[in-house]
XYZ file of C-alpha atoms in Angstrom:
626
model
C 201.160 -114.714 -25.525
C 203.020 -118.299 -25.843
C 200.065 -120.067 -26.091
C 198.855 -117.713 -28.605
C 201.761 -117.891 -30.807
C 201.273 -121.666 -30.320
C 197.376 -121.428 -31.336
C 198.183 -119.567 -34.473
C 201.312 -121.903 -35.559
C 199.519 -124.668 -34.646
C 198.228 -126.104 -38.116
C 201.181 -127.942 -39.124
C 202.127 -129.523 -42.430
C 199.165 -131.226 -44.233
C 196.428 -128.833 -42.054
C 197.206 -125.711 -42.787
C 193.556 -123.489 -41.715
C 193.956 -121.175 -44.401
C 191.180 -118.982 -43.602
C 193.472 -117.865 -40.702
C 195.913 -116.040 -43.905
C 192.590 -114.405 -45.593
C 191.002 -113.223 -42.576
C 193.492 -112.356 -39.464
C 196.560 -112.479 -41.252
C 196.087 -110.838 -45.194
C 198.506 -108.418 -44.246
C 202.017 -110.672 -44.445
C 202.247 -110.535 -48.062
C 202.564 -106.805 -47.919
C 205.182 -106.172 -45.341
C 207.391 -108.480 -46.161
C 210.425 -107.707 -48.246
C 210.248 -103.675 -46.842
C 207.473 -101.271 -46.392
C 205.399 -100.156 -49.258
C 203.850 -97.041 -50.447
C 205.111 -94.595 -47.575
C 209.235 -95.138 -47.931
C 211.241 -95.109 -44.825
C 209.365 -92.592 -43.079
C 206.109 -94.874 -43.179
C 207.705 -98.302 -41.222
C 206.426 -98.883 -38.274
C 208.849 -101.472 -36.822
C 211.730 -103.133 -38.294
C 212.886 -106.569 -37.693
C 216.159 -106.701 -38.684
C 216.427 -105.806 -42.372
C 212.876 -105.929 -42.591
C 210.162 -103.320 -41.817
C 206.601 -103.434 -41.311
C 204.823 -100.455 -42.868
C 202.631 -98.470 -40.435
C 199.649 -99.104 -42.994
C 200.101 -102.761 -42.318
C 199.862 -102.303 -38.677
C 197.079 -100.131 -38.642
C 194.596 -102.791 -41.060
C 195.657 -105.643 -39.420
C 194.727 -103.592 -36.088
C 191.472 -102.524 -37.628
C 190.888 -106.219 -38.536
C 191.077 -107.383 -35.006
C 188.944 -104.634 -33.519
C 186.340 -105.511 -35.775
C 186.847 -108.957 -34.857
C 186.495 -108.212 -31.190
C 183.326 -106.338 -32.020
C 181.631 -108.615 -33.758
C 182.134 -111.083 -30.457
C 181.441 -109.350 -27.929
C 178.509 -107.380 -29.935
C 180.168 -104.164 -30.881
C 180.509 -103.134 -27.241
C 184.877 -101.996 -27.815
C 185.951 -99.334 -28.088
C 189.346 -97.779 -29.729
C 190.595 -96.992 -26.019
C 188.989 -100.370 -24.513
C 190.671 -101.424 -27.148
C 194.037 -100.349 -26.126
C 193.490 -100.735 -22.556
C 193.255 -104.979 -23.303
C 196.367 -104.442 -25.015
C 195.322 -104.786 -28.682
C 197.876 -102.919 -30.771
C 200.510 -105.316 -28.848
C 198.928 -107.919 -29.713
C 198.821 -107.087 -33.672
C 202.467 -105.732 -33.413
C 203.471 -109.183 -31.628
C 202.008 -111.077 -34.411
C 203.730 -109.159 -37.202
C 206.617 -109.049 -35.602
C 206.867 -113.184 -35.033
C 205.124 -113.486 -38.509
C 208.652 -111.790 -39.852
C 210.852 -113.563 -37.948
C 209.674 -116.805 -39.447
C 209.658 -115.533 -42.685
C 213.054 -114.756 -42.237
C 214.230 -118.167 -40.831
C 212.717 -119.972 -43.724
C 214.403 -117.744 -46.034
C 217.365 -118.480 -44.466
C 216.458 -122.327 -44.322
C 215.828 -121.946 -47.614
C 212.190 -123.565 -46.737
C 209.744 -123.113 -49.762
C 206.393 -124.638 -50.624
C 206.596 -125.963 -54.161
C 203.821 -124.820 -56.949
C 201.506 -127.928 -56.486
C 201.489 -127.739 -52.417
C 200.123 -124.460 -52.879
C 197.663 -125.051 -55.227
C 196.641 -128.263 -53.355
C 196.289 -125.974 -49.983
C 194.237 -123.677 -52.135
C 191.680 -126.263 -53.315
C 191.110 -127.495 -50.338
C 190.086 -124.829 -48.593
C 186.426 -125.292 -48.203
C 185.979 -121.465 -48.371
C 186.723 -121.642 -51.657
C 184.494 -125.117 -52.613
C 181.077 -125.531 -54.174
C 178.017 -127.201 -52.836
C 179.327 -130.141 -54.605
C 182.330 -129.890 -52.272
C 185.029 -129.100 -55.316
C 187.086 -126.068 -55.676
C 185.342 -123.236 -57.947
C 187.532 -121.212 -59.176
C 184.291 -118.196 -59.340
C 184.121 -118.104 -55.393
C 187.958 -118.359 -55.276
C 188.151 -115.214 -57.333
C 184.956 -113.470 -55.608
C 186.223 -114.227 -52.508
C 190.007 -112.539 -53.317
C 188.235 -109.966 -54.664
C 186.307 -109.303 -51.310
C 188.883 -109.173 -49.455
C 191.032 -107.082 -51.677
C 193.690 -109.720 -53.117
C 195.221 -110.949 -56.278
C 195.499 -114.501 -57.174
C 199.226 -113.804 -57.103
C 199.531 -112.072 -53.767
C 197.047 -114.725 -51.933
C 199.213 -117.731 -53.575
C 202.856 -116.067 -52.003
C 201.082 -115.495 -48.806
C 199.713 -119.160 -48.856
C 203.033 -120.192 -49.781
C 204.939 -118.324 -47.171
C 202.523 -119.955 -44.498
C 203.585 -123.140 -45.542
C 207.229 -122.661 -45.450
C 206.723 -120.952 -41.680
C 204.752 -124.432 -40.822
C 207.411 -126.726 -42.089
C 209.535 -124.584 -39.513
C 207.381 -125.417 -36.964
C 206.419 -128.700 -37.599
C 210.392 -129.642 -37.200
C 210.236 -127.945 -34.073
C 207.371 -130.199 -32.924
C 208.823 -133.119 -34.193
C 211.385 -132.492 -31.734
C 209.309 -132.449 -28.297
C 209.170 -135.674 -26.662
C 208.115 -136.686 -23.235
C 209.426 -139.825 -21.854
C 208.410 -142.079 -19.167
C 210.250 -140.717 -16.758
C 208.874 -137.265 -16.784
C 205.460 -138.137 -17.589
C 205.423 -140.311 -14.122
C 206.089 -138.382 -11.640
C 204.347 -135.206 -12.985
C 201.124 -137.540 -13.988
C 201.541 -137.826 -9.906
C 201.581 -134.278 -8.652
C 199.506 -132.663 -10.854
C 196.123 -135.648 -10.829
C 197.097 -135.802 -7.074
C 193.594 -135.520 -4.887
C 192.955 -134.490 -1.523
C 190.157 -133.825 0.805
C 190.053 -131.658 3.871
C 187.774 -131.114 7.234
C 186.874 -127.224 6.588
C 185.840 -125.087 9.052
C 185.014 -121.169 8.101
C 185.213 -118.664 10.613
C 182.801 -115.801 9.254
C 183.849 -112.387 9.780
C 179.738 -111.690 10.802
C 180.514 -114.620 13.363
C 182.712 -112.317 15.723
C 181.097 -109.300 15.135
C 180.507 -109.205 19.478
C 184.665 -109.387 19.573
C 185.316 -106.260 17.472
C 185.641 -103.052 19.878
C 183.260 -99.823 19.456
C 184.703 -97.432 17.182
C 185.307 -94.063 18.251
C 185.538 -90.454 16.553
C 189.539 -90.670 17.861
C 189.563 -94.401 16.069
C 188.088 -93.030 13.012
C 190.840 -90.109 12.854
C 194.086 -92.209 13.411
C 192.293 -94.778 10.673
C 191.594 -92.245 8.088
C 195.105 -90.450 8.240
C 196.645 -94.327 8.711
C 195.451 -95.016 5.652
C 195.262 -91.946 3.550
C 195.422 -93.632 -0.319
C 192.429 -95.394 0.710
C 190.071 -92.136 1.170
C 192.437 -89.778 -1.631
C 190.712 -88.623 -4.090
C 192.226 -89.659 -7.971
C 193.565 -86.293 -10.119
C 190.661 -84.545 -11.758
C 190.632 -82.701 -15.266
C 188.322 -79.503 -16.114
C 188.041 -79.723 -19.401
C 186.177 -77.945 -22.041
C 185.245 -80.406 -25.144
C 183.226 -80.638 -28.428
C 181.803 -83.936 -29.692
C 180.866 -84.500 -32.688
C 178.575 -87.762 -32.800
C 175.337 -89.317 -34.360
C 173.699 -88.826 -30.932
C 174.901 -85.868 -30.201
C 173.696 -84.539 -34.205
C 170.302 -86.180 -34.275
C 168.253 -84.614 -32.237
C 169.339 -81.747 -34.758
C 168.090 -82.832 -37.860
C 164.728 -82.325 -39.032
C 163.057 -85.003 -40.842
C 159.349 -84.570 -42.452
C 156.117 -86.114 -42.565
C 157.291 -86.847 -45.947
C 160.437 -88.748 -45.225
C 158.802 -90.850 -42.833
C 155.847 -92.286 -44.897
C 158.418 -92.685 -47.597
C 160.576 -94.509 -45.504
C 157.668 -96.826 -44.050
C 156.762 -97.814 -47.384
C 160.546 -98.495 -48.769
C 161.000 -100.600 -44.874
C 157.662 -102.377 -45.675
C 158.718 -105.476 -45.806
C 160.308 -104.932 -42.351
C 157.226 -104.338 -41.083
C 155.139 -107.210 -42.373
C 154.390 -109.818 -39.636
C 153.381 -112.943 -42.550
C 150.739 -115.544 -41.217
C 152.113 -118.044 -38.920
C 150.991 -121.380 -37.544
C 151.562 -123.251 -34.294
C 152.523 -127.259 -35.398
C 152.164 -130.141 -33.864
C 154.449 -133.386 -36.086
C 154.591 -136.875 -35.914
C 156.742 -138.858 -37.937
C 156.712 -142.235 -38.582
C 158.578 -144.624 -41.106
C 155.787 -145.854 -43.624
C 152.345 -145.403 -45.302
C 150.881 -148.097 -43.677
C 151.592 -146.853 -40.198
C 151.030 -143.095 -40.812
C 147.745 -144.038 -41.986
C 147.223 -146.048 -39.106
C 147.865 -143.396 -37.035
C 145.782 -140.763 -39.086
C 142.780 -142.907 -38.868
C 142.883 -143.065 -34.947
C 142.973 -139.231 -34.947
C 140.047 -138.849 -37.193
C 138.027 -141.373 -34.917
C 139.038 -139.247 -32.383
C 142.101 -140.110 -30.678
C 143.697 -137.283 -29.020
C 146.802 -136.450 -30.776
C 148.926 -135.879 -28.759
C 148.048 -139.887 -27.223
C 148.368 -141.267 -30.861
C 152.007 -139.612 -31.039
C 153.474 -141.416 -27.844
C 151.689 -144.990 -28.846
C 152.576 -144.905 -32.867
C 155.760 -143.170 -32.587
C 156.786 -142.924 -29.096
C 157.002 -139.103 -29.304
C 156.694 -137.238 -25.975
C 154.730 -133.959 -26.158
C 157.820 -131.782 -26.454
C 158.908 -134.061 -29.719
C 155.956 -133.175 -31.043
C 155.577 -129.667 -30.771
C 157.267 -127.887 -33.896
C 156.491 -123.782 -32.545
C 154.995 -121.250 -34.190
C 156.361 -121.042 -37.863
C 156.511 -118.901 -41.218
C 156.048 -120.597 -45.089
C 159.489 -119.977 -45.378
C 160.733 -121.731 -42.642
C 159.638 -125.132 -43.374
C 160.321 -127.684 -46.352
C 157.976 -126.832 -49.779
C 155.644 -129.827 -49.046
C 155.336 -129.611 -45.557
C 154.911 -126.000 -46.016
C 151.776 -127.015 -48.398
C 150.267 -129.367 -45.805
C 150.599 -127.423 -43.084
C 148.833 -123.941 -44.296
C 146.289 -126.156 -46.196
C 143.972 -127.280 -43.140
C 142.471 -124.427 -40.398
C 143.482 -124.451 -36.887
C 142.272 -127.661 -35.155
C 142.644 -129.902 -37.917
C 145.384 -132.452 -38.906
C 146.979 -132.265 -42.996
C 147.211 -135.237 -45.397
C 150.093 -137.344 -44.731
C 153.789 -135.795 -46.762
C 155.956 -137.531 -47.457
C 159.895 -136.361 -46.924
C 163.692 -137.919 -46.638
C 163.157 -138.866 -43.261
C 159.810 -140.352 -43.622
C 156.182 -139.797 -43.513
C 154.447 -136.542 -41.586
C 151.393 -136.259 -39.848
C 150.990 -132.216 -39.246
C 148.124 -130.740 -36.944
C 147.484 -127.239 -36.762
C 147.106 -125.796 -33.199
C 146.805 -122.058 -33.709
C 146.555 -119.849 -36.707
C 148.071 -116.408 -36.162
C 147.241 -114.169 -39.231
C 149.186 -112.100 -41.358
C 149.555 -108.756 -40.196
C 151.136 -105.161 -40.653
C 152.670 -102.637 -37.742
C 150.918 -99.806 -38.066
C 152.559 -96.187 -38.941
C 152.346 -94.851 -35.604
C 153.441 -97.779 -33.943
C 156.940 -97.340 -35.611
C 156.759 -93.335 -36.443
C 159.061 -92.746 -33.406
C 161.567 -95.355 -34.412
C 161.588 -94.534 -37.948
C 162.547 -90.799 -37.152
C 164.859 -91.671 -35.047
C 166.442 -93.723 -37.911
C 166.394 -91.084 -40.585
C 167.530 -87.984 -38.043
C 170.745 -90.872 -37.316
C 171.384 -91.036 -41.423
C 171.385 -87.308 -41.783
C 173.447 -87.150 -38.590
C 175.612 -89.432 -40.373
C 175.752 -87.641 -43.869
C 176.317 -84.204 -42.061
C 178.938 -85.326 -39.833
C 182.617 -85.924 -41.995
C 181.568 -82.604 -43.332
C 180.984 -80.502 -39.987
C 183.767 -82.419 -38.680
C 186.029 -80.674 -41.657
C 184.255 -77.327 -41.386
C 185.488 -77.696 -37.389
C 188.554 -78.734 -38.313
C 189.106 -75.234 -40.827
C 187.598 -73.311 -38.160
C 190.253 -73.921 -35.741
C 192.788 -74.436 -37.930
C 192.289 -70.373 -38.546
C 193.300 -70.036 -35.120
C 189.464 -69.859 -33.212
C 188.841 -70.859 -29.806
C 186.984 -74.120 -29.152
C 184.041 -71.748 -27.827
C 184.518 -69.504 -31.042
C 183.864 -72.585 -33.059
C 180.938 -73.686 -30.946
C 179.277 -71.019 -31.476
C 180.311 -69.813 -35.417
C 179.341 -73.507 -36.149
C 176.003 -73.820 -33.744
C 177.869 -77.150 -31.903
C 177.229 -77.752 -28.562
C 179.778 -77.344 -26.473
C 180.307 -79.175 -23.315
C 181.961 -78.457 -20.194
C 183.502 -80.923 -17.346
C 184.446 -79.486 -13.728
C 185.946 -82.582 -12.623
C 186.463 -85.851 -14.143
C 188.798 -88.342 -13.702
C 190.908 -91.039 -15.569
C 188.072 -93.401 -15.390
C 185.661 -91.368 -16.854
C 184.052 -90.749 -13.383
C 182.902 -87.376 -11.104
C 183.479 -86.505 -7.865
C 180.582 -88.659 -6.933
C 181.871 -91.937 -8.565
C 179.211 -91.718 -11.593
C 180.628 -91.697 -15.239
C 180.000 -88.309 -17.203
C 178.214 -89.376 -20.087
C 179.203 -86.423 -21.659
C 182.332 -87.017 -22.430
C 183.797 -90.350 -24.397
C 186.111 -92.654 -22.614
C 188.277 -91.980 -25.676
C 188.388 -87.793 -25.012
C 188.715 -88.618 -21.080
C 192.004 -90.596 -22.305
C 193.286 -88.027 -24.377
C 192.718 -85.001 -21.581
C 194.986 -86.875 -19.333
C 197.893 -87.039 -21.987
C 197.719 -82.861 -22.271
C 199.119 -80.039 -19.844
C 196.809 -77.425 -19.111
C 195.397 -75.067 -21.595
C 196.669 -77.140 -24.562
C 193.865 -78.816 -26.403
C 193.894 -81.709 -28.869
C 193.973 -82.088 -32.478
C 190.593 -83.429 -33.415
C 190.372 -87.210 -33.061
C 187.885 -89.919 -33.754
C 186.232 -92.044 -30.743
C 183.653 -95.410 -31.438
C 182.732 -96.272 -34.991
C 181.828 -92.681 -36.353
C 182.624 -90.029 -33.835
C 184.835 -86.506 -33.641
C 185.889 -84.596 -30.354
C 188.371 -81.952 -29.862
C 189.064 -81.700 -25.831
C 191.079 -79.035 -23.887
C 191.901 -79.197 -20.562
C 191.077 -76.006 -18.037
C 192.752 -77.132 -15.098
C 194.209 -80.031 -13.723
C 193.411 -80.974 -9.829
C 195.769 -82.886 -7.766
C 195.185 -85.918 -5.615
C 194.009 -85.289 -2.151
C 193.099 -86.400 0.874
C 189.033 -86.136 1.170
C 187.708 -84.599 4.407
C 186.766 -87.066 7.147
C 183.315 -85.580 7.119
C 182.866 -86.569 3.456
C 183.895 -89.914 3.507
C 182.858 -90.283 7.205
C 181.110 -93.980 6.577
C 183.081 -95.440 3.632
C 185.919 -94.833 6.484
C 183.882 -96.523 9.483
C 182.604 -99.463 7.502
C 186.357 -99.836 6.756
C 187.493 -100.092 9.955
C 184.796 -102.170 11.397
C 185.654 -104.545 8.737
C 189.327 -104.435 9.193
C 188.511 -105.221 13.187
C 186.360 -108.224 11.993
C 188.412 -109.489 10.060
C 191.497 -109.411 12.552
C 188.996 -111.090 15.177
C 188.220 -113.980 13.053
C 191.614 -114.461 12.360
C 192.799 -114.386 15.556
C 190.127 -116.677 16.193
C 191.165 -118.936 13.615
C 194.314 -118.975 14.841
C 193.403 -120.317 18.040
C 191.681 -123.047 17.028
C 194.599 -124.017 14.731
C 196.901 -124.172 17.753
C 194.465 -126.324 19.621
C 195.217 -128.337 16.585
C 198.533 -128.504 16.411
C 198.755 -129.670 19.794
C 197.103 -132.727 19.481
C 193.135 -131.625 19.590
C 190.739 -132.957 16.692
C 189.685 -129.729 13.906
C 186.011 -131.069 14.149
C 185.768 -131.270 18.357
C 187.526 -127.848 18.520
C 185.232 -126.417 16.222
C 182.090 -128.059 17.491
C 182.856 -126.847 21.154
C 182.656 -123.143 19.596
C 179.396 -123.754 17.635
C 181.122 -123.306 14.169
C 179.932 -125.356 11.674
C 182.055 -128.085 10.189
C 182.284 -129.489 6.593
C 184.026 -132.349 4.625
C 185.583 -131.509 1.384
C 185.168 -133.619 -1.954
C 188.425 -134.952 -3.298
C 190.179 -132.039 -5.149
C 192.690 -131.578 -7.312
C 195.470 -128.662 -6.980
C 193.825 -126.683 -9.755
C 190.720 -126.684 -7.191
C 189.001 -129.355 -9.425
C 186.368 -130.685 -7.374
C 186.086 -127.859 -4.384
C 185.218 -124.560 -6.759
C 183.554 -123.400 -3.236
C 187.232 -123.442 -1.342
C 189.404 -120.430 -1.962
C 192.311 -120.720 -4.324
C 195.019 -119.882 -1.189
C 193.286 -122.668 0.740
C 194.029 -125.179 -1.750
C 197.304 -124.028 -2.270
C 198.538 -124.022 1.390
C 196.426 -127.472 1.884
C 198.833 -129.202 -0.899
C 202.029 -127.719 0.774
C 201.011 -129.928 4.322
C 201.087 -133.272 4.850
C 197.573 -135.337 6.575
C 196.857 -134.355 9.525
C 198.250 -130.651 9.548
C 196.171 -128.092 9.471
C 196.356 -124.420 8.182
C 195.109 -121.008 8.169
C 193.671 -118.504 4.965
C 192.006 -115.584 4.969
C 188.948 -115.783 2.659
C 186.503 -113.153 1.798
C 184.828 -112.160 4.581
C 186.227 -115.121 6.892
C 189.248 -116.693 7.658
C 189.165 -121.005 7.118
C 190.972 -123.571 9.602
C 191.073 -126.501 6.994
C 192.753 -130.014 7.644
C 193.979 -132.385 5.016
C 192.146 -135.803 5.808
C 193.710 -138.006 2.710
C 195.861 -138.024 -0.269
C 194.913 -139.805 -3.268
C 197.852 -140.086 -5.876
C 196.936 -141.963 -9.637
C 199.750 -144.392 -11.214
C 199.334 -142.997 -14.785
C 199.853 -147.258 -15.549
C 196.116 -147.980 -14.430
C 194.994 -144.554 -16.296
C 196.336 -145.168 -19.663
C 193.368 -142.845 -21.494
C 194.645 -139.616 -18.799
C 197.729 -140.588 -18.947
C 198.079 -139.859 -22.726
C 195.729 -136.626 -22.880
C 198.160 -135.465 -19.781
C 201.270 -136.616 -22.304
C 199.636 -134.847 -24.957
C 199.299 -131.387 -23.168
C 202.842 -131.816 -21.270
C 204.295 -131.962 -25.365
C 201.926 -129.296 -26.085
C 203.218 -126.991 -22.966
C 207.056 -127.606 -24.279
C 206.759 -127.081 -27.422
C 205.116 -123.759 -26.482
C 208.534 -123.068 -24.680
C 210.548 -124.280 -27.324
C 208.604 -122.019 -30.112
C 209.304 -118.944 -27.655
C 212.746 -119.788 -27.246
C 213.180 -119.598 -31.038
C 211.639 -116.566 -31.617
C 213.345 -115.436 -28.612
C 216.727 -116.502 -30.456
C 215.752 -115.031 -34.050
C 215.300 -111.632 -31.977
C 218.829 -112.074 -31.181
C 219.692 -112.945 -34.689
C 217.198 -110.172 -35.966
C 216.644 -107.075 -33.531
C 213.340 -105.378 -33.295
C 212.992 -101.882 -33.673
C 209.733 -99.470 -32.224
C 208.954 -96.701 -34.347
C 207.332 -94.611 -30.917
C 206.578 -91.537 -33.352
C 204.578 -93.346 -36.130
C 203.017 -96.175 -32.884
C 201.836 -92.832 -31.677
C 200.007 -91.433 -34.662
C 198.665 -94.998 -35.230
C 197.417 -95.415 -31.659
């Protein structure tokens, strides 16, 4: 979170990113100075004599979600979503955002008129082509996202004031000499190692036979390994685009009408492989043109005239559209096989010779009748689906059953026997039938209550009650019979490598070379690359190994257990760096040292304004909202 906070705070005086207020943080100007439009019953959590209105909370956290969407390609969910700890997150932000706004007020910290109207015009989101603030996309822009002038200018000013906060806070994080030394030391420190891995697979002929009476004492020995998770039965309706599709009829009609409006979708225009070569000036293009139409191969002419290689050359397969007008006009001018007068552009002259010629064409009907039905059946499933969802909601609302409803309202209504909090079945796979968002929600209810009806994805409904609720317990040996053997043969393994490893170390320790030892036992032996201790340089070693092979001295060897083996490594030699004969490192390592602090030092403030200003949870309304 530190390093967060720091991230956000960290455009100080002079370059402010003030995208950062429009997009992620457009919700400060409304929060502060007390909640609006829902009176004290609407905050969500107060900091100090402040509150934060549950509508702020809930758009900022619908801001972020879509955020997260968009990167990882829509693929989040509302309980993903608060399983990576999202609504935290927002909540965090407001809650620090308010602090500072309270310091500065108390500072008495303010961002005159012209500093805000400088910040504002030179924001390049609001510039021209020309590069100068216009005041049309400021306005367009404000009005997209649902602000005044007034209120973007206070929250632009109020970011200002909470930088020159921080920026006197930076100002104060130094790192001398005398730190910078001896940390420059420890942390650029380099080692390499003799490594020796003792594979698990290695000692398999050391691991004892295992036995029905082994398998017993293992499986009740370890009884949370083989326990089967609490299971729901749960009775649910879901209300979804896929689930009302295949539902709606859509005509012959529809679809030609929708082919026709989608035409342009499904118009492939005529495209042409390109081959370029560019060269400075007349004289040498048409030097170069007149070797190609005495017959020089082209592709020869573009290495000797230009000193093109064949992939410089080659342009693809493109549209009209996607190249400059007159290079557009050359190139679909000529057939395929032949080479366009020269054109002329900014960054010289063009030679263009046309490999292929792929004509213009259009999909067919009943190539895309499938997809286009699908398309239409999703809209109506769309349309129909805030009303069904309110004709569900009425329906039980007058007291109905959830299989009353089904069946009043022709819904489908689906039935679980077992799942658990993961969404899976008693065989480990997921149950598709149910969202992860409706699996969530049956695990906050007691049996035979159901919930209200709730929303799941981007535009989804379900209503879930749970049937019964089935405790943890242990399965049957019979059942998980193998998962239980392959356990214990691995466990054996792995204790036989060890113990293994372990004897080699001692050998080791008293006085025998790593790399004889090892060689007498046929295990193969390897020499590290110098690494660092955040395993720069030895990505192949595991993390522990590093660790324990910086807390030795040369010479000394230890012990880790891997994956699947167990490593006897040796440190060979230490490398340290005098941060005097790396001045370049030594100032990137000063500059991330003053970075780290002042990441403390910005936590310990808001830390101490917590103090000054206690935060208050609204669970009841954090409930609703979440």
């Amino acid at each position: 979170m530190l390093s967060g906070i720091r991230n956000f705070f960290a455009s100080l005086a002079g370059k402010v990113v003030f995208v950062f207020i429009l997009l992620a943080f457009a919700s400060g100007f409304w929060y502060f100075g007390g909640p609006t439009g829902g009176g004290e019953a609407a905050w969500a959590v107060r900091v100090g004599d402040q509150t934060i209105a549950a509508e702020t909370v809930r758009a900022d956290y619908e801001r972020e979600l879509g955020r997260l969407r968009a990167e990882l390609g829509g693929q989040v969910d509302s309980a993903q979503a608060r399983a990576m700890g999202l609504p935290g997150v927002v909540i965090n932000r407001l809650v620090n955002q308010t602090l500072l706004d309270l310091a500065t007020a108390d500072l008495g910290l303010a961002a005159s008129d012209d500093l805000v109207r400088d910040a504002i015009r030179r924001n390049p989101a609001f510039q021209g082509p020309d590069g100068r603030f216009d005041r049309a996309i400021y306005g367009q822009t404000l009005r997209f996202a649902g602000f005044s002038e007034r209120q973007f200018e206070e929250m632009v000013r109020q970011e200002i004031a909470r930088n020159q906060l921080l920026a006197s806070l930076d100002a104060a994080v130094a790192v001398p000499d005398a730190l910078l030394t001896p940390l420059f030391r420890h942390y650029h420190e380099r080692r390499t190692a003799t490594v020796v891995r003792v594979a698990d697979q290695d000692v398999a002929g050391a691991a004892e036979p295992v036995s029905d009476k082994d398998l017993i004492a293992f499986h009740q020995a370890n009884a949370e390994r083989f326990t089967a998770p609490e299971y729901r039965s749960v009775t649910a309706i879901i209300l979804g685009v896929d689930h009302l599709a295949p539902q709606m009829a859509v005509s012959e009609a529809e679809i030609r009408a929708a082919y026709e409006d989608r035409a342009d979708e499904f118009f492939e225009p005529e495209r042409r492989s390109l081959q370029q070569i560019v060269l400075a000036d007349r004289e040498a293009v048409d030097r170069a043109l007149q070797r190609i139409r005495d017959g020089d191969d082209f592709l020869t002419v573009a290495e000797e005239e230009a000193g093109l290689t064949p992939d410089a050359v080659d342009l693809g397969t493109v549209t009209r559209r996607s190249l400059l007008p007159a290079l557009s006009e050359a190139a679909f001018s000529v057939g395929a096989g032949e080479v366009a007068d020269p054109v002329q552009s900014p960054i010289g002259w063009h030679l263009l010779k046309v490999t292929e010629v792929i004509e213009a064409s259009t999909v067919p009907l009943a190539d895309v009748r499938d997809e286009i039905a699908a398309d239409l059946a999703a809209d109506k499933a769309r349309d129909a689906l805030f009303d069904l969802s309110n004709r569900l909601q009425d329906t039980l609302g007058a007291g109905t059953s959830l299989e009353e409803a089904a069946d009043r309202l022709d819904l489908p209504l689906v039935r679980v026997e077992a799942v658990d909090r993961q969404g899976q079945d008693r065989s480990g796979d997921p149950v598709d039938a149910l969202p992860q968002e409706a699996v969530t929600e049956a695990f906050m209810l007691t049996p035979g209550d159901e919930s209200l009806l709730r929303e799941y994805g981007i535009e989804g409904y379900f209503i879930v009650r749970v049937d019964d609720v089935i405790e943890p317990a242990l399965r049957p040996l019979d059942e998980v019979r193998d998962r239980v053997r392959d356990a214990l043969m691995a466990e054996r393994l792995a204790d036989a490598a060890a113990e293994r490893a372990e004897a080699i170390a001692a050998a080791v320790h008293s006085g025998r070379d790593l790399a004889s030892v090892a060689a007498d036992q046929g295990l193969e032996i390897s020499t590290s690359p110098p690494f660092t201790r955040t395993g720069e340089g030895a990505s192949d070693l595991p993390r522990d190994l590093i660790e324990a092979l910086f807390a030795v001295d040369t010479g000394q060897a230890v012990v880790v257990r891997g994956t699947d083996a167990t490593f006897i490594a040796e440190v060979r030699t230490v490398e340290t760096v005098d941060p005097a004969l790396a001045p370049e490192r030594a100032n990137a390592f000063r500059n991330e040292l003053r970075f780290a602090f002042g990441n403390d030092l910005v936590a310990q403030y808001l830390d101490a304004l917590r103090q000054r200003h206690p935060v208050a949870v609204n669970t009841e309304v954090m409930d609703r909202l979440f």
